[in-house]
Amino acid sequence: MQSCSRRLMTYLNQKIGFAIHRRYFCDKAKTTLKGNANILLKQIEARILAAGPITVAEYMKEVLTNPTAGYYMNRDVFGQTGDFITSPEISQMFGELIAVWLVNEWTKCGRPTPFQIAELGPGRGTLMADILRVFSKFKIAGSDFSVSLVEVSPYLAQVQEKQLSPRQAQEATKLPQGSQHYKQSISFYGSQVRWYNHIADLPRTFTLFLAHEFFDALPIHKLVKVDQGWREVLIDLNREDLTLRFVISRDRTPACLYRLDNESREELEVSPQSLIITQAMAARIHQDGGIGLVIDYGHEGDKTDTFRGFKNHKLHDPLVDPGTADLTADVDFSALKWAATHPRTFEDWKANLTYGTVDQKDFLTRVGINLRLEQLLASCRDEDVALNLKSAHKMLTDPMEMGSKFKFLALYPSVMEKILERYPPPGFV
């Protein structure tokens, strides 16, 4: 395993060098958060009064992606000035290692062209910026390579364009009629960058799929087992003080069908949208060729109640001031793996090969983050920067920080089984 780390580090040494890229956090967008919260709460109240309690999934979708007041739709929520921070925002080392891993696995597939890297939920575009910088060192750019970003937030799409494209002040290229993408630009390294609303709209070509902290924001249904059987947890309006509250459905709901017959937990969370997207990704990997890498905080089907809010880097009641805090739930990786290996009978694809999950600490250590830190520190002449590098390394790998909370899952087409038996994916073994 050390030889694998050193081989990947050789890539970093020869191609990337020892440049240290600082992380700068932009100011949070100036918005009237309280006003947005009031607007959104009134809309949710009116909906409940008109049609009765709503599911947690409906509530999450409305709070996070409402076009006018949704949490992700009109402001920057990442970084030190936002409500949470992600691994790519912490250190360049994270994105560099992911990029080299992708190059290594693409090479293992025979370096097919043309190909694309497709990121689901790219945030600020920081991870993709690091990946493209590394890819450029391997001369991966130009017409044979493109970037596809699945992003529903117009505001974040603008942030991503500024991060990835030199044409920051220009309007998006006028698109031909019938285009599946809603925005396009050229990266700093010459590759096409296109924005899409749905994974189904992506071009049909060999694809490196990347989903970092994407699935945790997808809507979930909360189920609970009572004496009468399985019921769904809903969100209702308390008529006395007009606050939101959890209630239990009187009867079974359609979401209750998503639990397994041998389910032993008394409570669980299911995300049908996550299963649909995973199967769409798995189908593309089988039909068009590709690899999938999913990185998120989650579990292997053993947790129960993880639905929560985050505001200013602290836990927040998810039913209070909707629209001002992130809503999230731990990803059930066992469900994602099931989806990737169980095509529906009418679909023309075969079960993917799955690797993982492994803890972020183990993945990053196996692919050489310790060696990369040593190299960056050796080239560093600024004591403050050196301290930041060490602190970032600790946050990414310490089990009490992100090291054990975040998991890695990889998907491959079934035709690669014998190749992977001989050359397993770095970081997973």
mmCIF file of N, CA and C in Angstrom, residues 282-397:
data_model
loop_
_atom_site.group_PDB
_atom_site.id
_atom_site.type_symbol
_atom_site.label_atom_id
_atom_site.label_comp_id
_atom_site.label_asym_id
_atom_site.label_seq_id
_atom_site.Cartn_x
_atom_site.Cartn_y
_atom_site.Cartn_z
ATOM 1 N N ALA A 282 -25.254 4.674 -12.393
ATOM 2 C CA ALA A 282 -24.801 3.302 -12.636
ATOM 3 C C ALA A 282 -25.117 2.858 -14.057
ATOM 4 N N ALA A 283 -26.283 3.252 -14.557
ATOM 5 C CA ALA A 283 -26.658 2.899 -15.928
ATOM 6 C C ALA A 283 -25.708 3.530 -16.930
ATOM 7 N N ARG A 284 -25.366 4.811 -16.728
ATOM 8 C CA ARG A 284 -24.424 5.498 -17.615
ATOM 9 C C ARG A 284 -23.048 4.822 -17.555
ATOM 10 N N ILE A 285 -22.610 4.449 -16.368
ATOM 11 C CA ILE A 285 -21.300 3.811 -16.212
ATOM 12 C C ILE A 285 -21.253 2.506 -16.995
ATOM 13 N N HIS A 286 -22.346 1.748 -16.973
ATOM 14 C CA HIS A 286 -22.381 0.488 -17.712
ATOM 15 C C HIS A 286 -22.507 0.721 -19.216
ATOM 16 N N GLN A 287 -23.391 1.612 -19.609
ATOM 17 C CA GLN A 287 -23.711 1.780 -21.032
ATOM 18 C C GLN A 287 -22.673 2.590 -21.793
ATOM 19 N N ASP A 288 -22.137 3.634 -21.174
ATOM 20 C CA ASP A 288 -21.226 4.539 -21.865
ATOM 21 C C ASP A 288 -19.776 4.409 -21.388
ATOM 22 N N GLY A 289 -19.577 3.684 -20.315
ATOM 23 C CA GLY A 289 -18.253 3.603 -19.715
ATOM 24 C C GLY A 289 -18.058 4.734 -18.725
ATOM 25 N N GLY A 290 -17.348 4.434 -17.652
ATOM 26 C CA GLY A 290 -17.101 5.483 -16.675
ATOM 27 C C GLY A 290 -16.792 4.923 -15.303
ATOM 28 N N ILE A 291 -16.638 5.835 -14.351
ATOM 29 C CA ILE A 291 -16.337 5.517 -12.960
ATOM 30 C C ILE A 291 -17.102 6.519 -12.100
ATOM 31 N N GLY A 292 -17.558 6.091 -10.948
ATOM 32 C CA GLY A 292 -18.229 6.991 -10.022
ATOM 33 C C GLY A 292 -17.502 7.050 -8.694
ATOM 34 N N LEU A 293 -17.380 8.244 -8.148
ATOM 35 C CA LEU A 293 -16.783 8.420 -6.824
ATOM 36 C C LEU A 293 -17.733 9.276 -5.989
ATOM 37 N N VAL A 294 -18.232 8.700 -4.906
ATOM 38 C CA VAL A 294 -19.167 9.376 -4.011
ATOM 39 C C VAL A 294 -18.472 9.605 -2.677
ATOM 40 N N ILE A 295 -18.503 10.841 -2.201
ATOM 41 C CA ILE A 295 -17.859 11.213 -0.937
ATOM 42 C C ILE A 295 -18.882 11.975 -0.109
ATOM 43 N N ASP A 296 -19.157 11.483 1.087
ATOM 44 C CA ASP A 296 -20.168 12.140 1.909
ATOM 45 C C ASP A 296 -20.101 11.596 3.327
ATOM 46 N N TYR A 297 -20.773 12.281 4.248
ATOM 47 C CA TYR A 297 -20.914 11.705 5.586
ATOM 48 C C TYR A 297 -22.129 10.786 5.569
ATOM 49 N N GLY A 298 -21.981 9.631 6.219
ATOM 50 C CA GLY A 298 -23.074 8.677 6.155
ATOM 51 C C GLY A 298 -22.804 7.418 6.934
ATOM 52 N N HIS A 299 -23.575 6.364 6.610
ATOM 53 C CA HIS A 299 -23.531 5.120 7.375
ATOM 54 C C HIS A 299 -23.873 3.962 6.462
ATOM 55 N N GLU A 300 -23.788 2.770 6.979
ATOM 56 C CA GLU A 300 -24.044 1.547 6.212
ATOM 57 C C GLU A 300 -25.382 0.917 6.595
ATOM 58 N N GLY A 301 -26.411 1.750 6.716
ATOM 59 C CA GLY A 301 -27.753 1.253 6.988
ATOM 60 C C GLY A 301 -28.034 0.956 8.442
ATOM 61 N N ASP A 302 -27.284 1.569 9.355
ATOM 62 C CA ASP A 302 -27.480 1.278 10.770
ATOM 63 C C ASP A 302 -28.009 2.471 11.568
ATOM 64 N N LYS A 303 -27.951 3.692 11.020
ATOM 65 C CA LYS A 303 -28.409 4.859 11.770
ATOM 66 C C LYS A 303 -29.915 5.047 11.588
ATOM 67 N N THR A 304 -30.488 5.867 12.461
ATOM 68 C CA THR A 304 -31.939 6.049 12.453
ATOM 69 C C THR A 304 -32.339 7.503 12.216
ATOM 70 N N ASP A 305 -32.188 8.348 13.206
ATOM 71 C CA ASP A 305 -32.654 9.733 13.134
ATOM 72 C C ASP A 305 -31.453 10.658 12.944
ATOM 73 N N THR A 306 -31.197 11.109 11.692
ATOM 74 C CA THR A 306 -30.049 11.987 11.427
ATOM 75 C C THR A 306 -30.465 13.315 10.805
ATOM 76 N N PHE A 307 -31.740 13.531 10.575
ATOM 77 C CA PHE A 307 -32.216 14.772 9.965
ATOM 78 C C PHE A 307 -31.948 15.945 10.902
ATOM 79 N N ARG A 308 -31.306 16.979 10.371
ATOM 80 C CA ARG A 308 -30.914 18.102 11.222
ATOM 81 C C ARG A 308 -30.646 19.342 10.373
ATOM 82 N N GLY A 309 -30.481 20.474 11.055
ATOM 83 C CA GLY A 309 -30.136 21.724 10.391
ATOM 84 C C GLY A 309 -28.783 22.217 10.858
ATOM 85 N N PHE A 310 -28.117 23.020 10.007
ATOM 86 C CA PHE A 310 -26.853 23.654 10.370
ATOM 87 C C PHE A 310 -26.926 25.131 10.011
ATOM 88 N N LYS A 311 -26.524 25.961 10.975
ATOM 89 C CA LYS A 311 -26.494 27.400 10.773
ATOM 90 C C LYS A 311 -25.292 27.973 11.507
ATOM 91 N N ASN A 312 -24.476 28.738 10.803
ATOM 92 C CA ASN A 312 -23.263 29.305 11.403
ATOM 93 C C ASN A 312 -22.393 28.232 12.050
ATOM 94 N N HIS A 313 -22.272 27.094 11.370
ATOM 95 C CA HIS A 313 -21.413 25.979 11.795
ATOM 96 C C HIS A 313 -21.906 25.315 13.082
ATOM 97 N N LYS A 314 -23.178 25.522 13.436
ATOM 98 C CA LYS A 314 -23.735 24.913 14.644
ATOM 99 C C LYS A 314 -25.051 24.219 14.293
ATOM 100 N N LEU A 315 -25.413 23.221 15.111
ATOM 101 C CA LEU A 315 -26.696 22.558 14.911
ATOM 102 C C LEU A 315 -27.837 23.554 15.089
ATOM 103 N N HIS A 316 -28.879 23.373 14.294
ATOM 104 C CA HIS A 316 -30.005 24.296 14.292
ATOM 105 C C HIS A 316 -31.291 23.492 14.129
ATOM 106 N N ASP A 317 -32.331 23.868 14.845
ATOM 107 C CA ASP A 317 -33.619 23.190 14.731
ATOM 108 C C ASP A 317 -34.111 23.291 13.288
ATOM 109 N N PRO A 318 -34.294 22.159 12.599
ATOM 110 C CA PRO A 318 -34.654 22.221 11.172
ATOM 111 C C PRO A 318 -36.021 22.814 10.896
ATOM 112 N N LEU A 319 -36.880 22.928 11.913
ATOM 113 C CA LEU A 319 -38.228 23.472 11.711
ATOM 114 C C LEU A 319 -38.329 24.948 12.051
ATOM 115 N N VAL A 320 -37.223 25.563 12.470
ATOM 116 C CA VAL A 320 -37.221 26.977 12.856
ATOM 117 C C VAL A 320 -36.580 27.816 11.750
ATOM 118 N N ASP A 321 -37.230 28.917 11.385
ATOM 119 C CA ASP A 321 -36.726 29.833 10.358
ATOM 120 C C ASP A 321 -36.295 29.096 9.092
ATOM 121 N N PRO A 322 -37.197 28.380 8.436
ATOM 122 C CA PRO A 322 -36.824 27.641 7.222
ATOM 123 C C PRO A 322 -36.265 28.577 6.152
ATOM 124 N N GLY A 323 -35.194 28.125 5.513
ATOM 125 C CA GLY A 323 -34.549 28.920 4.481
ATOM 126 C C GLY A 323 -33.291 29.615 4.940
ATOM 127 N N THR A 324 -33.064 29.670 6.272
ATOM 128 C CA THR A 324 -31.866 30.330 6.790
ATOM 129 C C THR A 324 -30.803 29.337 7.233
ATOM 130 N N ALA A 325 -31.105 28.051 7.212
ATOM 131 C CA ALA A 325 -30.156 27.032 7.654
ATOM 132 C C ALA A 325 -30.140 25.870 6.669
ATOM 133 N N ASP A 326 -29.002 25.197 6.595
ATOM 134 C CA ASP A 326 -28.894 24.007 5.754
ATOM 135 C C ASP A 326 -29.666 22.862 6.399
ATOM 136 N N LEU A 327 -30.340 22.075 5.588
ATOM 137 C CA LEU A 327 -31.010 20.863 6.054
ATOM 138 C C LEU A 327 -30.282 19.667 5.461
ATOM 139 N N THR A 328 -30.040 18.664 6.274
ATOM 140 C CA THR A 328 -29.229 17.544 5.817
ATOM 141 C C THR A 328 -29.590 16.278 6.575
ATOM 142 N N ALA A 329 -29.191 15.152 6.018
ATOM 143 C CA ALA A 329 -29.328 13.852 6.684
ATOM 144 C C ALA A 329 -28.168 12.978 6.234
ATOM 145 N N ASP A 330 -27.691 12.120 7.120
ATOM 146 C CA ASP A 330 -26.587 11.225 6.769
ATOM 147 C C ASP A 330 -26.987 10.329 5.605
ATOM 148 N N VAL A 331 -26.038 10.108 4.708
ATOM 149 C CA VAL A 331 -26.292 9.283 3.527
ATOM 150 C C VAL A 331 -26.277 7.807 3.910
ATOM 151 N N ASP A 332 -27.276 7.076 3.460
ATOM 152 C CA ASP A 332 -27.319 5.631 3.671
ATOM 153 C C ASP A 332 -26.581 4.966 2.508
ATOM 154 N N PHE A 333 -25.292 4.696 2.711
ATOM 155 C CA PHE A 333 -24.473 4.128 1.635
ATOM 156 C C PHE A 333 -24.908 2.714 1.271
ATOM 157 N N SER A 334 -25.467 1.984 2.218
ATOM 158 C CA SER A 334 -25.949 0.647 1.883
ATOM 159 C C SER A 334 -27.071 0.730 0.856
ATOM 160 N N ALA A 335 -27.906 1.765 0.954
ATOM 161 C CA ALA A 335 -28.984 1.962 -0.023
ATOM 162 C C ALA A 335 -28.414 2.359 -1.385
ATOM 163 N N LEU A 336 -27.385 3.213 -1.403
ATOM 164 C CA LEU A 336 -26.775 3.601 -2.674
ATOM 165 C C LEU A 336 -26.151 2.393 -3.360
ATOM 166 N N LYS A 337 -25.473 1.547 -2.587
ATOM 167 C CA LYS A 337 -24.856 0.353 -3.169
ATOM 168 C C LYS A 337 -25.924 -0.604 -3.699
ATOM 169 N N TRP A 338 -27.024 -0.720 -2.976
ATOM 170 C CA TRP A 338 -28.133 -1.547 -3.461
ATOM 171 C C TRP A 338 -28.639 -1.009 -4.799
ATOM 172 N N ALA A 339 -28.821 0.308 -4.887
ATOM 173 C CA ALA A 339 -29.328 0.910 -6.114
ATOM 174 C C ALA A 339 -28.370 0.690 -7.282
ATOM 175 N N ALA A 340 -27.077 0.760 -7.023
ATOM 176 C CA ALA A 340 -26.078 0.609 -8.088
ATOM 177 C C ALA A 340 -25.923 -0.827 -8.554
ATOM 178 N N THR A 341 -26.448 -1.760 -7.799
ATOM 179 C CA THR A 341 -26.277 -3.187 -8.135
ATOM 180 C C THR A 341 -27.595 -3.895 -8.429
ATOM 181 N N HIS A 342 -28.698 -3.131 -8.488
ATOM 182 C CA HIS A 342 -30.010 -3.733 -8.742
ATOM 183 C C HIS A 342 -30.753 -2.966 -9.831
ATOM 184 N N PRO A 343 -30.370 -3.184 -11.100
ATOM 185 C CA PRO A 343 -31.130 -2.540 -12.184
ATOM 186 C C PRO A 343 -32.555 -3.074 -12.233
ATOM 187 N N ARG A 344 -33.472 -2.193 -12.581
ATOM 188 C CA ARG A 344 -34.862 -2.630 -12.741
ATOM 189 C C ARG A 344 -34.982 -3.500 -13.985
ATOM 190 N N THR A 345 -35.956 -4.392 -13.991
ATOM 191 C CA THR A 345 -36.047 -5.427 -15.024
ATOM 192 C C THR A 345 -36.147 -4.863 -16.435
ATOM 193 N N PHE A 346 -36.732 -3.683 -16.599
ATOM 194 C CA PHE A 346 -36.912 -3.119 -17.933
ATOM 195 C C PHE A 346 -35.729 -2.251 -18.365
ATOM 196 N N GLU A 347 -34.684 -2.139 -17.533
ATOM 197 C CA GLU A 347 -33.556 -1.283 -17.855
ATOM 198 C C GLU A 347 -32.409 -2.093 -18.445
ATOM 199 N N ASP A 348 -31.696 -1.475 -19.393
ATOM 200 C CA ASP A 348 -30.641 -2.161 -20.123
ATOM 201 C C ASP A 348 -29.273 -1.807 -19.533
ATOM 202 N N TRP A 349 -29.022 -2.265 -18.322
ATOM 203 C CA TRP A 349 -27.695 -2.121 -17.740
ATOM 204 C C TRP A 349 -27.483 -3.199 -16.697
ATOM 205 N N LYS A 350 -26.218 -3.463 -16.408
ATOM 206 C CA LYS A 350 -25.871 -4.500 -15.442
ATOM 207 C C LYS A 350 -25.354 -3.876 -14.150
ATOM 208 N N ALA A 351 -25.411 -4.681 -13.108
ATOM 209 C CA ALA A 351 -24.965 -4.215 -11.799
ATOM 210 C C ALA A 351 -23.533 -3.697 -11.865
ATOM 211 N N ASN A 352 -23.307 -2.537 -11.243
ATOM 212 C CA ASN A 352 -21.953 -1.999 -11.137
ATOM 213 C C ASN A 352 -21.156 -2.772 -10.090
ATOM 214 N N LEU A 353 -19.851 -2.665 -10.175
ATOM 215 C CA LEU A 353 -18.970 -3.132 -9.106
ATOM 216 C C LEU A 353 -18.818 -2.001 -8.106
ATOM 217 N N THR A 354 -18.947 -2.289 -6.819
ATOM 218 C CA THR A 354 -18.832 -1.248 -5.795
ATOM 219 C C THR A 354 -17.631 -1.530 -4.898
ATOM 220 N N TYR A 355 -16.931 -0.467 -4.540
ATOM 221 C CA TYR A 355 -15.806 -0.551 -3.609
ATOM 222 C C TYR A 355 -16.050 0.453 -2.493
ATOM 223 N N GLY A 356 -15.916 0.000 -1.251
ATOM 224 C CA GLY A 356 -16.180 0.846 -0.111
ATOM 225 C C GLY A 356 -17.515 0.471 0.525
ATOM 226 N N THR A 357 -17.814 1.201 1.568
ATOM 227 C CA THR A 357 -17.190 2.470 1.873
ATOM 228 C C THR A 357 -15.934 2.299 2.740
ATOM 229 N N VAL A 358 -15.056 3.315 2.617
ATOM 230 C CA VAL A 358 -13.917 3.442 3.512
ATOM 231 C C VAL A 358 -13.948 4.843 4.092
ATOM 232 N N ASP A 359 -13.394 4.977 5.294
ATOM 233 C CA ASP A 359 -13.335 6.287 5.932
ATOM 234 C C ASP A 359 -12.416 7.224 5.151
ATOM 235 N N GLN A 360 -12.735 8.522 5.207
ATOM 236 C CA GLN A 360 -11.905 9.514 4.526
ATOM 237 C C GLN A 360 -10.463 9.450 5.012
ATOM 238 N N LYS A 361 -10.277 9.253 6.291
ATOM 239 C CA LYS A 361 -8.925 9.147 6.855
ATOM 240 C C LYS A 361 -8.142 8.050 6.154
ATOM 241 N N ASP A 362 -8.747 6.877 5.994
ATOM 242 C CA ASP A 362 -8.049 5.745 5.385
ATOM 243 C C ASP A 362 -7.793 5.989 3.902
ATOM 244 N N PHE A 363 -8.785 6.531 3.196
ATOM 245 C CA PHE A 363 -8.609 6.777 1.770
ATOM 246 C C PHE A 363 -7.470 7.760 1.533
ATOM 247 N N LEU A 364 -7.519 8.909 2.206
ATOM 248 C CA LEU A 364 -6.510 9.938 1.975
ATOM 249 C C LEU A 364 -5.121 9.470 2.392
ATOM 250 N N THR A 365 -5.048 8.709 3.482
ATOM 251 C CA THR A 365 -3.745 8.202 3.926
ATOM 252 C C THR A 365 -3.179 7.220 2.908
ATOM 253 N N ARG A 366 -4.022 6.345 2.389
ATOM 254 C CA ARG A 366 -3.552 5.337 1.431
ATOM 255 C C ARG A 366 -3.101 5.942 0.109
ATOM 256 N N VAL A 367 -3.712 7.049 -0.287
ATOM 257 C CA VAL A 367 -3.300 7.663 -1.556
ATOM 258 C C VAL A 367 -2.231 8.730 -1.357
ATOM 259 N N GLY A 368 -1.771 8.920 -0.115
ATOM 260 C CA GLY A 368 -0.552 9.692 0.085
ATOM 261 C C GLY A 368 -0.668 11.089 0.631
ATOM 262 N N ILE A 369 -1.705 11.400 1.425
ATOM 263 C CA ILE A 369 -1.829 12.767 1.928
ATOM 264 C C ILE A 369 -0.694 13.125 2.889
ATOM 265 N N ASN A 370 -0.186 12.145 3.636
ATOM 266 C CA ASN A 370 0.915 12.439 4.558
ATOM 267 C C ASN A 370 2.174 12.845 3.795
ATOM 268 N N LEU A 371 2.441 12.130 2.710
ATOM 269 C CA LEU A 371 3.599 12.471 1.882
ATOM 270 C C LEU A 371 3.406 13.831 1.217
ATOM 271 N N ARG A 372 2.189 14.093 0.765
ATOM 272 C CA ARG A 372 1.920 15.386 0.128
ATOM 273 C C ARG A 372 2.109 16.522 1.118
ATOM 274 N N LEU A 373 1.681 16.334 2.356
ATOM 275 C CA LEU A 373 1.881 17.355 3.381
ATOM 276 C C LEU A 373 3.366 17.607 3.597
ATOM 277 N N GLU A 374 4.145 16.548 3.685
ATOM 278 C CA GLU A 374 5.589 16.701 3.876
ATOM 279 C C GLU A 374 6.209 17.505 2.739
ATOM 280 N N GLN A 375 5.784 17.235 1.513
ATOM 281 C CA GLN A 375 6.338 17.934 0.357
ATOM 282 C C GLN A 375 5.984 19.415 0.378
ATOM 283 N N LEU A 376 4.735 19.728 0.707
ATOM 284 C CA LEU A 376 4.316 21.119 0.760
ATOM 285 C C LEU A 376 5.019 21.867 1.886
ATOM 286 N N LEU A 377 5.170 21.212 3.024
ATOM 287 C CA LEU A 377 5.856 21.852 4.145
ATOM 288 C C LEU A 377 7.322 22.106 3.819
ATOM 289 N N ALA A 378 7.933 21.182 3.085
ATOM 290 C CA ALA A 378 9.354 21.337 2.729
ATOM 291 C C ALA A 378 9.565 22.537 1.818
ATOM 292 N N SER A 379 8.542 22.889 1.022
ATOM 293 C CA SER A 379 8.678 24.024 0.103
ATOM 294 C C SER A 379 8.121 25.311 0.695
ATOM 295 N N CYS A 380 7.600 25.246 1.908
ATOM 296 C CA CYS A 380 6.923 26.383 2.531
ATOM 297 C C CYS A 380 7.919 27.250 3.296
ATOM 298 N N ARG A 381 7.830 28.568 3.097
ATOM 299 C CA ARG A 381 8.704 29.517 3.801
ATOM 300 C C ARG A 381 7.922 30.441 4.726
ATOM 301 N N ASP A 382 6.647 30.217 4.830
ATOM 302 C CA ASP A 382 5.772 31.060 5.648
ATOM 303 C C ASP A 382 5.253 30.219 6.816
ATOM 304 N N GLU A 383 5.564 30.620 8.012
ATOM 305 C CA GLU A 383 5.186 29.829 9.192
ATOM 306 C C GLU A 383 3.677 29.721 9.346
ATOM 307 N N ASP A 384 2.958 30.812 9.068
ATOM 308 C CA ASP A 384 1.498 30.769 9.189
ATOM 309 C C ASP A 384 0.884 29.800 8.180
ATOM 310 N N VAL A 385 1.407 29.815 6.949
ATOM 311 C CA VAL A 385 0.914 28.900 5.926
ATOM 312 C C VAL A 385 1.201 27.458 6.335
ATOM 313 N N ALA A 386 2.380 27.222 6.905
ATOM 314 C CA ALA A 386 2.730 25.866 7.352
ATOM 315 C C ALA A 386 1.784 25.393 8.442
ATOM 316 N N LEU A 387 1.448 26.290 9.368
ATOM 317 C CA LEU A 387 0.506 25.922 10.431
ATOM 318 C C LEU A 387 -0.873 25.624 9.856
ATOM 319 N N ASN A 388 -1.284 26.398 8.853
ATOM 320 C CA ASN A 388 -2.575 26.155 8.212
ATOM 321 C C ASN A 388 -2.600 24.809 7.507
ATOM 322 N N LEU A 389 -1.492 24.446 6.857
ATOM 323 C CA LEU A 389 -1.410 23.154 6.184
ATOM 324 C C LEU A 389 -1.546 22.011 7.182
ATOM 325 N N LYS A 390 -0.863 22.125 8.309
ATOM 326 C CA LYS A 390 -0.938 21.079 9.334
ATOM 327 C C LYS A 390 -2.346 21.000 9.919
ATOM 328 N N SER A 391 -2.943 22.162 10.151
ATOM 329 C CA SER A 391 -4.301 22.179 10.700
ATOM 330 C C SER A 391 -5.294 21.570 9.716
ATOM 331 N N ALA A 392 -5.117 21.880 8.423
ATOM 332 C CA ALA A 392 -6.005 21.324 7.402
ATOM 333 C C ALA A 392 -5.858 19.812 7.318
ATOM 334 N N HIS A 393 -4.629 19.329 7.376
ATOM 335 C CA HIS A 393 -4.376 17.888 7.345
ATOM 336 C C HIS A 393 -5.070 17.198 8.513
ATOM 337 N N LYS A 394 -4.985 17.814 9.683
ATOM 338 C CA LYS A 394 -5.617 17.243 10.869
ATOM 339 C C LYS A 394 -7.137 17.208 10.717
ATOM 340 N N MET A 395 -7.713 18.282 10.211
ATOM 341 C CA MET A 395 -9.164 18.321 10.068
ATOM 342 C C MET A 395 -9.650 17.283 9.058
ATOM 343 N N LEU A 396 -8.891 17.084 7.996
ATOM 344 C CA LEU A 396 -9.294 16.135 6.964
ATOM 345 C C LEU A 396 -9.161 14.685 7.403
ATOM 346 N N THR A 397 -8.191 14.391 8.284
ATOM 347 C CA THR A 397 -7.865 12.996 8.584
ATOM 348 C C THR A 397 -8.135 12.578 10.026
#
